[in-house]
Coordinates of C-alpha atoms and ligand atoms in Angstrom, one line a residue:
X16 CA 192.4 112.3 43.2
X17 CA 190.0 109.4 43.8
X18 CA 187.2 108.9 41.3
X19 CA 183.9 110.0 42.8
X20 CA 181.4 107.3 42.0
X21 CA 177.7 107.5 42.9
X22 CA 175.7 104.2 43.2
X23 CA 172.0 104.6 43.1
X24 CA 170.2 101.8 45.0
X25 CA 171.4 99.8 48.0
X26 CA 170.1 96.4 47.1
X27 CA 172.5 93.5 46.5
X28 CA 173.7 95.0 43.2
X29 CA 174.5 98.4 44.6
X30 CA 176.0 97.0 47.9
X31 CA 178.3 94.5 46.2
X32 CA 179.5 97.2 43.8
X33 CA 180.0 99.8 46.5
X34 CA 182.1 97.4 48.5
X35 CA 184.2 96.4 45.5
X36 CA 184.7 100.0 44.4
X37 CA 185.5 101.4 47.9
X38 CA 188.0 98.6 48.5
X39 CA 189.7 99.7 45.3
X40 CA 190.0 103.2 46.5
X41 CA 187.1 105.0 44.7
X42 CA 185.2 107.7 46.6
X43 CA 181.8 106.0 46.7
X44 CA 178.4 107.5 47.7
X45 CA 175.5 105.0 47.8
X46 CA 172.1 106.6 47.8
X47 CA 168.8 104.7 48.6
X48 CA 165.3 106.1 48.6
X49 CA 164.6 104.1 51.8
X50 CA 166.5 101.6 53.8
X51 CA 169.1 99.2 52.2
X52 CA 167.7 95.9 50.9
X53 CA 164.2 97.2 51.2
X54 CA 163.1 96.0 47.8
X55 CA 163.7 92.8 45.8
X56 CA 166.9 91.9 47.8
X57 CA 165.1 91.9 51.1
X58 CA 162.1 89.9 49.7
X59 CA 164.2 87.5 47.7
X60 CA 164.3 83.7 48.1
X61 CA 168.0 84.3 47.6
X62 CA 169.0 80.8 46.3
X63 CA 172.5 81.0 44.8
X64 CA 172.4 78.6 41.8
X65 CA 172.8 77.9 38.2
X66 CA 170.1 75.2 38.3
X67 CA 168.0 76.3 35.4
X68 CA 169.9 79.0 33.5
X69 CA 170.1 78.2 29.8
X70 CA 171.6 79.1 27.4
X71 CA 175.1 78.0 28.0
X72 CA 176.6 81.5 28.3
X73 CA 174.1 82.4 31.1
X74 CA 174.7 79.1 32.8
X75 CA 178.4 79.7 32.8
X76 CA 178.0 83.2 34.1
X77 CA 175.9 81.9 37.0
X78 CA 178.4 79.1 37.8
X79 CA 181.2 81.7 38.0
X80 CA 179.0 83.8 40.2
X81 CA 178.5 80.8 42.6
X82 CA 182.3 80.6 42.9
X83 CA 182.5 84.4 43.5
X84 CA 180.0 84.0 46.4
X85 CA 182.3 81.5 48.0
X86 CA 185.2 84.0 47.8
X87 CA 183.0 86.9 49.0
X88 CA 181.8 84.9 52.0
X89 CA 185.4 83.8 52.8
X90 CA 186.5 87.4 52.8
X91 CA 184.2 87.9 55.7
X92 CA 185.4 84.8 57.6
X93 CA 182.5 82.4 58.1
X94 CA 179.5 84.8 57.9
X95 CA 176.1 83.5 59.1
X96 CA 174.4 85.0 56.0
X97 CA 175.9 82.4 53.6
X98 CA 175.0 78.8 53.8
X99 CA 176.3 76.3 51.2
X100 CA 174.3 73.2 52.1
X101 CA 173.1 72.5 48.5
X102 CA 169.5 72.1 47.2
X103 CA 167.3 69.0 47.3
X104 CA 164.5 68.3 44.8
X105 CA 162.3 65.4 43.7
X106 CA 159.7 64.5 41.1
X107 CA 156.7 62.3 41.4
X108 CA 154.7 62.4 38.2
X109 CA 155.8 61.0 34.9
X110 CA 156.0 64.6 33.5
X111 CA 157.9 65.8 36.5
X112 CA 160.4 62.9 36.3
X113 CA 160.9 63.4 32.6
X114 CA 161.6 67.1 33.1
X115 CA 164.0 66.4 36.0
X116 CA 165.8 63.7 34.0
X117 CA 166.3 66.2 31.1
X118 CA 167.6 68.8 33.5
X119 CA 170.0 66.3 35.1
X120 CA 171.3 65.2 31.7
X121 CA 171.9 68.9 30.6
X122 CA 173.6 69.9 33.8
X123 CA 175.8 66.8 33.8
X124 CA 176.7 67.6 30.2
X125 CA 177.6 71.1 31.4
X126 CA 179.7 69.6 34.3
X127 CA 177.5 71.0 37.0
X128 CA 177.5 69.0 40.3
X129 CA 174.4 66.8 40.4
X130 CA 173.8 63.7 42.6
X131 CA 170.8 61.3 42.2
X132 CA 169.7 60.0 45.6
X133 CA 167.7 57.2 47.1
X134 CA 164.7 58.1 49.2
X135 CA 166.5 57.1 52.4
X136 CA 169.5 59.3 51.5
X137 CA 167.2 62.2 50.8
X138 CA 165.4 61.6 54.2
X139 CA 168.8 61.5 55.9
X140 CA 169.6 65.0 54.5
X141 CA 166.3 66.5 55.7
X142 CA 164.6 64.3 58.3
X143 CA 161.7 66.8 58.9
X144 CA 160.4 66.6 55.4
X145 CA 157.5 64.4 54.4
X146 CA 159.0 62.8 51.3
X147 CA 157.1 60.6 48.8
X148 CA 158.6 57.0 48.9
X149 CA 158.3 56.6 45.2
X150 CA 160.0 59.7 43.7
X151 CA 163.2 60.6 41.8
X152 CA 165.5 62.5 44.2
X153 CA 168.3 64.8 43.1
X154 CA 170.7 66.8 45.1
X155 CA 172.7 69.9 43.9
X156 CA 175.6 70.0 46.3
X157 CA 177.3 73.2 45.0
X158 CA 174.2 75.5 45.6
X159 CA 173.7 77.8 48.5
X160 CA 171.5 80.5 49.9
X161 CA 171.9 83.8 51.6
X162 CA 169.9 86.4 53.5
X163 CA 169.6 89.6 51.5
X164 CA 169.4 92.2 54.4
X165 CA 172.3 90.7 56.3
X166 CA 174.7 90.5 53.4
X167 CA 173.8 94.0 52.3
X168 CA 174.4 95.3 55.8
X169 CA 177.8 93.5 55.9
X170 CA 178.8 94.9 52.5
X171 CA 177.8 98.4 53.2
X172 CA 179.5 98.4 56.6
X173 CA 182.8 97.2 54.9
X174 CA 182.4 99.8 52.2
X175 CA 181.9 102.5 54.8
X176 CA 185.1 101.3 56.6
X177 CA 186.8 102.1 53.2
X178 CA 185.4 105.6 53.1
X179 CA 182.0 105.1 51.3
X180 CA 179.1 107.3 52.3
X181 CA 175.7 105.7 52.5
X182 CA 172.7 108.0 52.2
X183 CA 169.3 106.5 53.1
X184 CA 165.8 107.8 52.8
X185 CA 167.0 110.1 49.9
X186 CA 165.0 109.4 46.7
X187 CA 167.0 110.3 43.6
X188 CA 164.6 112.3 41.3
X189 CA 166.9 112.9 38.3
X190 CA 170.3 113.2 36.9
X191 CA 172.2 116.4 36.0
X192 CA 174.3 116.8 32.9
X193 CA 177.1 119.1 31.8
X194 CA 178.0 119.1 28.1
X195 CA 176.1 115.9 27.6
X196 CA 177.9 114.0 30.4
X197 CA 176.1 113.0 33.6
X198 CA 177.6 115.1 36.3
X199 CA 175.4 114.4 39.4
X200 CA 172.2 113.1 40.9
X201 CA 169.3 115.3 42.1
X202 CA 167.7 114.2 45.4
X203 CA 164.1 114.8 46.4
X204 CA 165.5 116.9 49.3
X205 CA 166.7 119.4 46.8
X206 CA 170.3 118.6 47.1
X207 CA 172.5 117.6 44.2
X208 CA 175.3 115.0 44.7
X209 CA 178.1 115.6 42.1
X210 CA 180.1 112.7 40.8
X211 CA 182.5 111.6 38.0
X212 CA 180.6 108.3 37.4
X213 CA 177.1 107.2 38.2
X214 CA 175.9 103.6 38.4
X215 CA 172.2 103.0 38.5
X216 CA 171.3 99.9 40.6
X217 CA 167.7 100.9 41.3
X218 CA 166.2 97.5 40.5
X219 CA 162.7 97.6 38.9
X220 CA 162.6 101.4 39.2
X221 CA 165.7 101.8 37.0
X222 CA 163.8 102.7 33.7
X223 CA 162.1 105.6 35.5
X224 CA 165.5 107.1 36.4
X225 CA 167.4 106.6 33.2
X226 CA 164.8 106.6 30.5
X227 CA 165.4 110.2 29.4
X228 CA 169.1 109.5 28.7
X229 CA 169.0 105.8 27.9
X230 CA 166.1 105.8 25.5
X231 CA 164.7 102.3 25.7
X232 CA 167.9 100.5 26.5
X233 CA 166.7 99.3 29.9
X234 CA 163.8 97.1 28.9
X235 CA 162.1 95.5 31.9
X236 CA 158.8 93.6 32.2
X237 CA 156.2 96.2 33.2
X238 CA 155.4 95.9 36.9
X239 CA 151.9 97.3 37.2
X240 CA 150.0 95.4 34.6
X241 CA 147.5 92.7 35.5
X242 CA 149.2 89.4 35.0
X243 CA 152.7 90.9 35.2
X244 CA 155.4 88.2 36.1
X245 CA 157.4 90.8 38.0
X246 CA 155.6 90.6 41.4
X247 CA 156.1 87.5 43.6
X248 CA 154.4 86.2 46.8
X249 CA 156.9 85.2 49.5
X250 CA 156.2 84.2 53.1
X251 CA 158.2 83.9 56.3
X252 CA 156.6 81.4 58.6
X253 CA 157.6 80.6 62.2
X254 CA 159.8 83.7 62.6
X255 CA 162.0 83.4 65.7
X256 CA 161.7 79.6 65.8
X257 CA 164.6 77.2 64.9
X258 CA 164.4 76.2 61.2
X259 CA 163.2 72.6 60.6
X260 CA 165.3 72.3 57.4
X261 CA 169.0 73.0 56.6
X262 CA 169.0 73.8 52.9
X263 CA 167.0 74.9 49.8
X264 CA 164.1 72.5 49.2
X265 CA 162.5 72.4 45.7
X266 CA 159.4 70.4 46.2
X267 CA 157.0 70.0 43.3
X268 CA 154.5 72.6 44.7
X269 CA 156.7 74.8 47.0
X270 CA 160.2 76.0 47.5
X271 CA 161.6 76.5 51.1
X272 CA 164.7 77.3 52.9
X273 CA 165.7 78.4 56.4
X274 CA 164.6 82.0 57.1
X275 CA 167.0 84.9 58.0
X276 CA 165.1 85.4 61.3
X277 CA 164.3 81.8 62.0
X278 CA 161.6 79.6 60.7
X279 CA 161.3 79.1 56.9
X280 CA 161.0 81.3 53.9
X281 CA 158.7 79.8 51.3
X282 CA 157.4 80.6 47.8
X283 CA 155.5 78.7 45.1
X284 CA 156.2 79.2 41.4
X285 CA 152.6 78.8 40.4
X286 CA 151.4 81.3 42.9
X287 CA 154.1 83.8 41.9
X288 CA 152.9 83.4 38.3
X289 CA 149.4 84.2 39.3
X290 CA 149.9 87.1 41.7
X291 CA 150.2 90.7 40.5
X292 CA 149.9 94.1 42.1
X293 CA 146.2 94.4 41.5
X294 CA 145.3 90.9 42.9
X295 CA 142.2 91.5 45.1
X296 CA 142.8 91.2 48.9
X297 CA 140.6 88.1 49.2
X298 CA 142.5 86.3 46.5
X299 CA 145.8 87.3 47.9
X300 CA 144.7 86.0 51.4
X301 CA 143.7 82.7 49.8
X302 CA 147.1 82.3 48.1
X303 CA 148.8 83.1 51.4
X304 CA 146.7 80.4 53.1
X305 CA 147.6 78.0 50.3
X306 CA 151.3 78.6 50.9
X307 CA 150.8 77.8 54.6
X308 CA 148.9 74.6 53.8
X309 CA 151.6 73.5 51.3
X310 CA 154.3 74.2 54.0
X311 CA 152.4 72.1 56.5
X312 CA 152.1 69.2 54.0
X313 CA 155.9 69.4 53.4
X314 CA 156.7 69.7 57.1
X315 CA 153.9 67.9 58.9
X316 CA 155.5 67.8 62.4
X317 CA 156.6 71.4 62.4
X318 CA 154.2 73.9 63.8
X319 CA 155.0 77.5 62.9
X320 CA 154.0 79.2 66.2
X321 CA 156.0 82.4 65.8
X322 CA 154.8 85.4 63.8
X323 CA 154.5 85.2 60.0
X324 CA 154.9 87.7 57.2
X325 CA 153.6 87.7 53.6
X326 CA 155.0 90.0 51.0
X327 CA 154.4 90.8 47.4
X328 CA 157.8 91.7 46.2
X329 CA 158.7 93.0 42.7
X330 CA 161.6 91.6 40.8
X331 CA 163.5 93.5 38.2
X332 CA 162.9 91.4 35.1
X333 CA 164.7 92.3 31.9
X334 CA 162.3 91.4 29.0
X335 CA 164.7 88.7 27.7
X336 CA 165.5 87.4 31.2
X337 CA 169.2 88.4 31.1
X338 CA 171.2 91.0 32.9
X339 CA 171.5 94.5 31.6
X340 CA 175.0 95.8 32.3
X341 CA 177.0 98.6 30.7
X342 CA 177.2 102.3 29.7
X343 CA 173.9 104.1 29.0
X344 CA 175.4 107.5 28.4
X345 CA 178.6 109.4 29.2
X346 CA 179.1 109.1 33.0
X347 CA 176.1 106.8 33.4
X348 CA 176.3 103.0 33.8
X349 CA 173.6 100.5 34.7
X350 CA 173.4 97.1 36.5
X351 CA 169.9 95.6 36.5
X352 CA 169.2 91.9 36.5
X353 CA 166.9 89.0 37.5
X354 CA 168.7 86.4 39.6
X355 CA 170.6 89.3 41.0
X356 CA 171.3 87.5 44.3
X357 CA 173.3 84.9 42.5
X358 CA 175.0 87.2 40.0
X359 CA 175.7 90.4 42.0
X360 CA 179.1 89.6 43.5
X361 CA 180.5 88.5 40.1
X362 CA 178.9 91.5 38.3
X363 CA 180.4 93.8 40.9
X364 CA 183.9 92.4 40.3
X365 CA 183.5 92.7 36.5
X366 CA 181.9 96.2 36.6
X367 CA 184.5 97.5 39.1
X368 CA 187.3 96.5 36.6
X369 CA 185.4 98.1 33.8
X370 CA 184.9 101.4 35.6
X371 CA 188.3 101.6 37.2
X372 CA 190.6 99.9 34.8
X373 CA 188.7 100.2 31.5
X374 CA 188.8 96.4 31.2
X375 CA 185.9 95.2 29.1
X376 CA 185.3 91.5 30.0
X377 CA 184.0 89.6 27.0
X378 CA 181.8 87.6 29.4
X379 CA 179.5 90.6 29.6
X380 CA 179.1 91.0 25.8
X381 CA 175.7 89.2 25.6
X382 CA 174.3 91.5 28.4
X383 CA 175.0 95.0 27.0
X384 CA 172.1 97.5 27.0
X385 CA 172.5 98.3 23.3
X386 CA 171.0 94.8 22.5
X387 CA 167.5 96.3 22.9
Ligands
FAD17 C1 160.4 86.7 45.7 C2 161.7 86.8 45.0 C3 162.5 85.7 44.9 C4 163.7 85.7 44.2 N1 164.5 84.6 44.2 C5 165.8 84.7 43.8 C6 166.7 83.6 44.0 O1 166.3 82.6 44.5 N2 167.9 83.7 43.5 C7 168.4 84.9 42.9 O2 169.5 84.9 42.5 N3 167.5 85.9 42.7 C8 166.3 85.9 43.1 N4 165.4 86.9 43.0 C9 165.9 88.1 42.3 C10 166.8 89.0 43.1 O3 166.3 89.1 44.4 C11 166.9 90.3 42.4 O4 167.4 90.1 41.1 C12 167.9 91.2 43.2 O5 167.6 91.3 44.6 C13 167.9 92.6 42.6 O6 168.8 93.4 43.3 P1 169.0 94.9 43.0 O7 170.0 95.4 43.9 O8 169.2 95.0 41.5 O9 167.5 95.5 43.2 P2 166.8 95.9 44.6 O10 167.0 94.9 45.6 O11 165.3 96.1 44.2 O12 167.4 97.2 45.0 C14 167.2 98.4 44.3 C15 167.3 99.5 45.4 O13 167.2 100.8 44.7 C16 166.5 101.7 45.5 N5 165.9 102.7 44.6 C17 165.0 102.5 43.6 N6 164.7 103.7 43.1 C18 165.4 104.7 43.7 C19 165.5 106.1 43.6 N7 164.8 106.8 42.7 N8 166.4 106.7 44.5 C20 167.1 106.0 45.3 N9 167.0 104.7 45.5 C21 166.2 104.0 44.7 C22 165.5 100.8 46.2 O14 165.0 101.4 47.3 C23 166.2 99.5 46.4 O15 166.8 99.5 47.7 C24 164.2 86.9 43.6 C25 163.4 88.1 43.8 C26 162.2 88.0 44.4 C27 161.4 89.3 44.6

């Protein structure tokens, strides 16, 4: 009889895993408290990269994950939710140039594809950008981006074609146990869904669900504190309009890429550092206006006329920055990670082999929950 596996959470981690498990013949039930991709995955910048992922083991994991994305996309033909056009960056100040040169040296040493460009070559890649003439330009040709909601939809649809059940608007409130082994999940609706194995992919809410059984093994940055690094500000500008850029742009004060529904998706690392869930409305509005102004400086001839949307999204952030992947208790497994867009397809493949074949891949050794 097929193994009954319950996946809690339909973000990128849950969706990639459900797809991989269902295609291997497991009887999969995916449960989300709301709609799929409604949390970090939907709000993500979704840049697929290993651009700044030291130490070496984490860099190598991310590079493998980039290759896994190419395979995943190819398995769907040529899906419009995966675009491998690389990423362009530049530095203007002495400090910025030094940091970029150091990064380029490290990435070259690690055999990561990096190209230094002239200003005219950079302008030819992205003609709509206002680029400083006197800057150091670098292109990362192997990088890509995706659109979280679209890829999750494709993965869940394929999982369903392989027999998976997807339950939405069904918050999981707890886990049931029999003889110390997790035997099912309790839903807010009062129903219990029995299973043989349970994988928690609930993003930043994971600790709430597993704490009782896992006892501190899922250690995430707290979300609600003033100054927490988990919340991010992200904006979609010019929704419905053609995108003026083709790839991920990492400018000194803003990052941008084509949006999933047209226009551009933008964020700024310094604003993300400052925003938290208690940021007063007026300050949040000023940050949003700042994001728009930076976009206009980057794309001076592009006028975002369509509608715009600003979101404060919460990232699941393990306290040491690295994935948490492994058994928490008998019958209960966890996958929670930052950079989950980049890593999820690879983690899904590795976890699928662990759950179905008992194959423990040494590449996951640094990321086991018992390190905390
Ligand atoms: C603004 C922003 C920018 C980012 N940029 C990048 C990037 O460029 N590259 C990159 O690789 N990563 C990036 N990330 C990180 C990445 O998006 C996340 O690591 C990834 O989306 C996490 O996926 P997940 O499936 O683990 O969690 P989520 O997408 O949060 O999904 C968890 C799901 O679990 C459900 N859930 C939670 N609790 C329950 C419950 N009790 N019952 C049922 N369901 C429940 C939620 O509804 C949700 O759908 C970014 C994140 C943000 C927010």
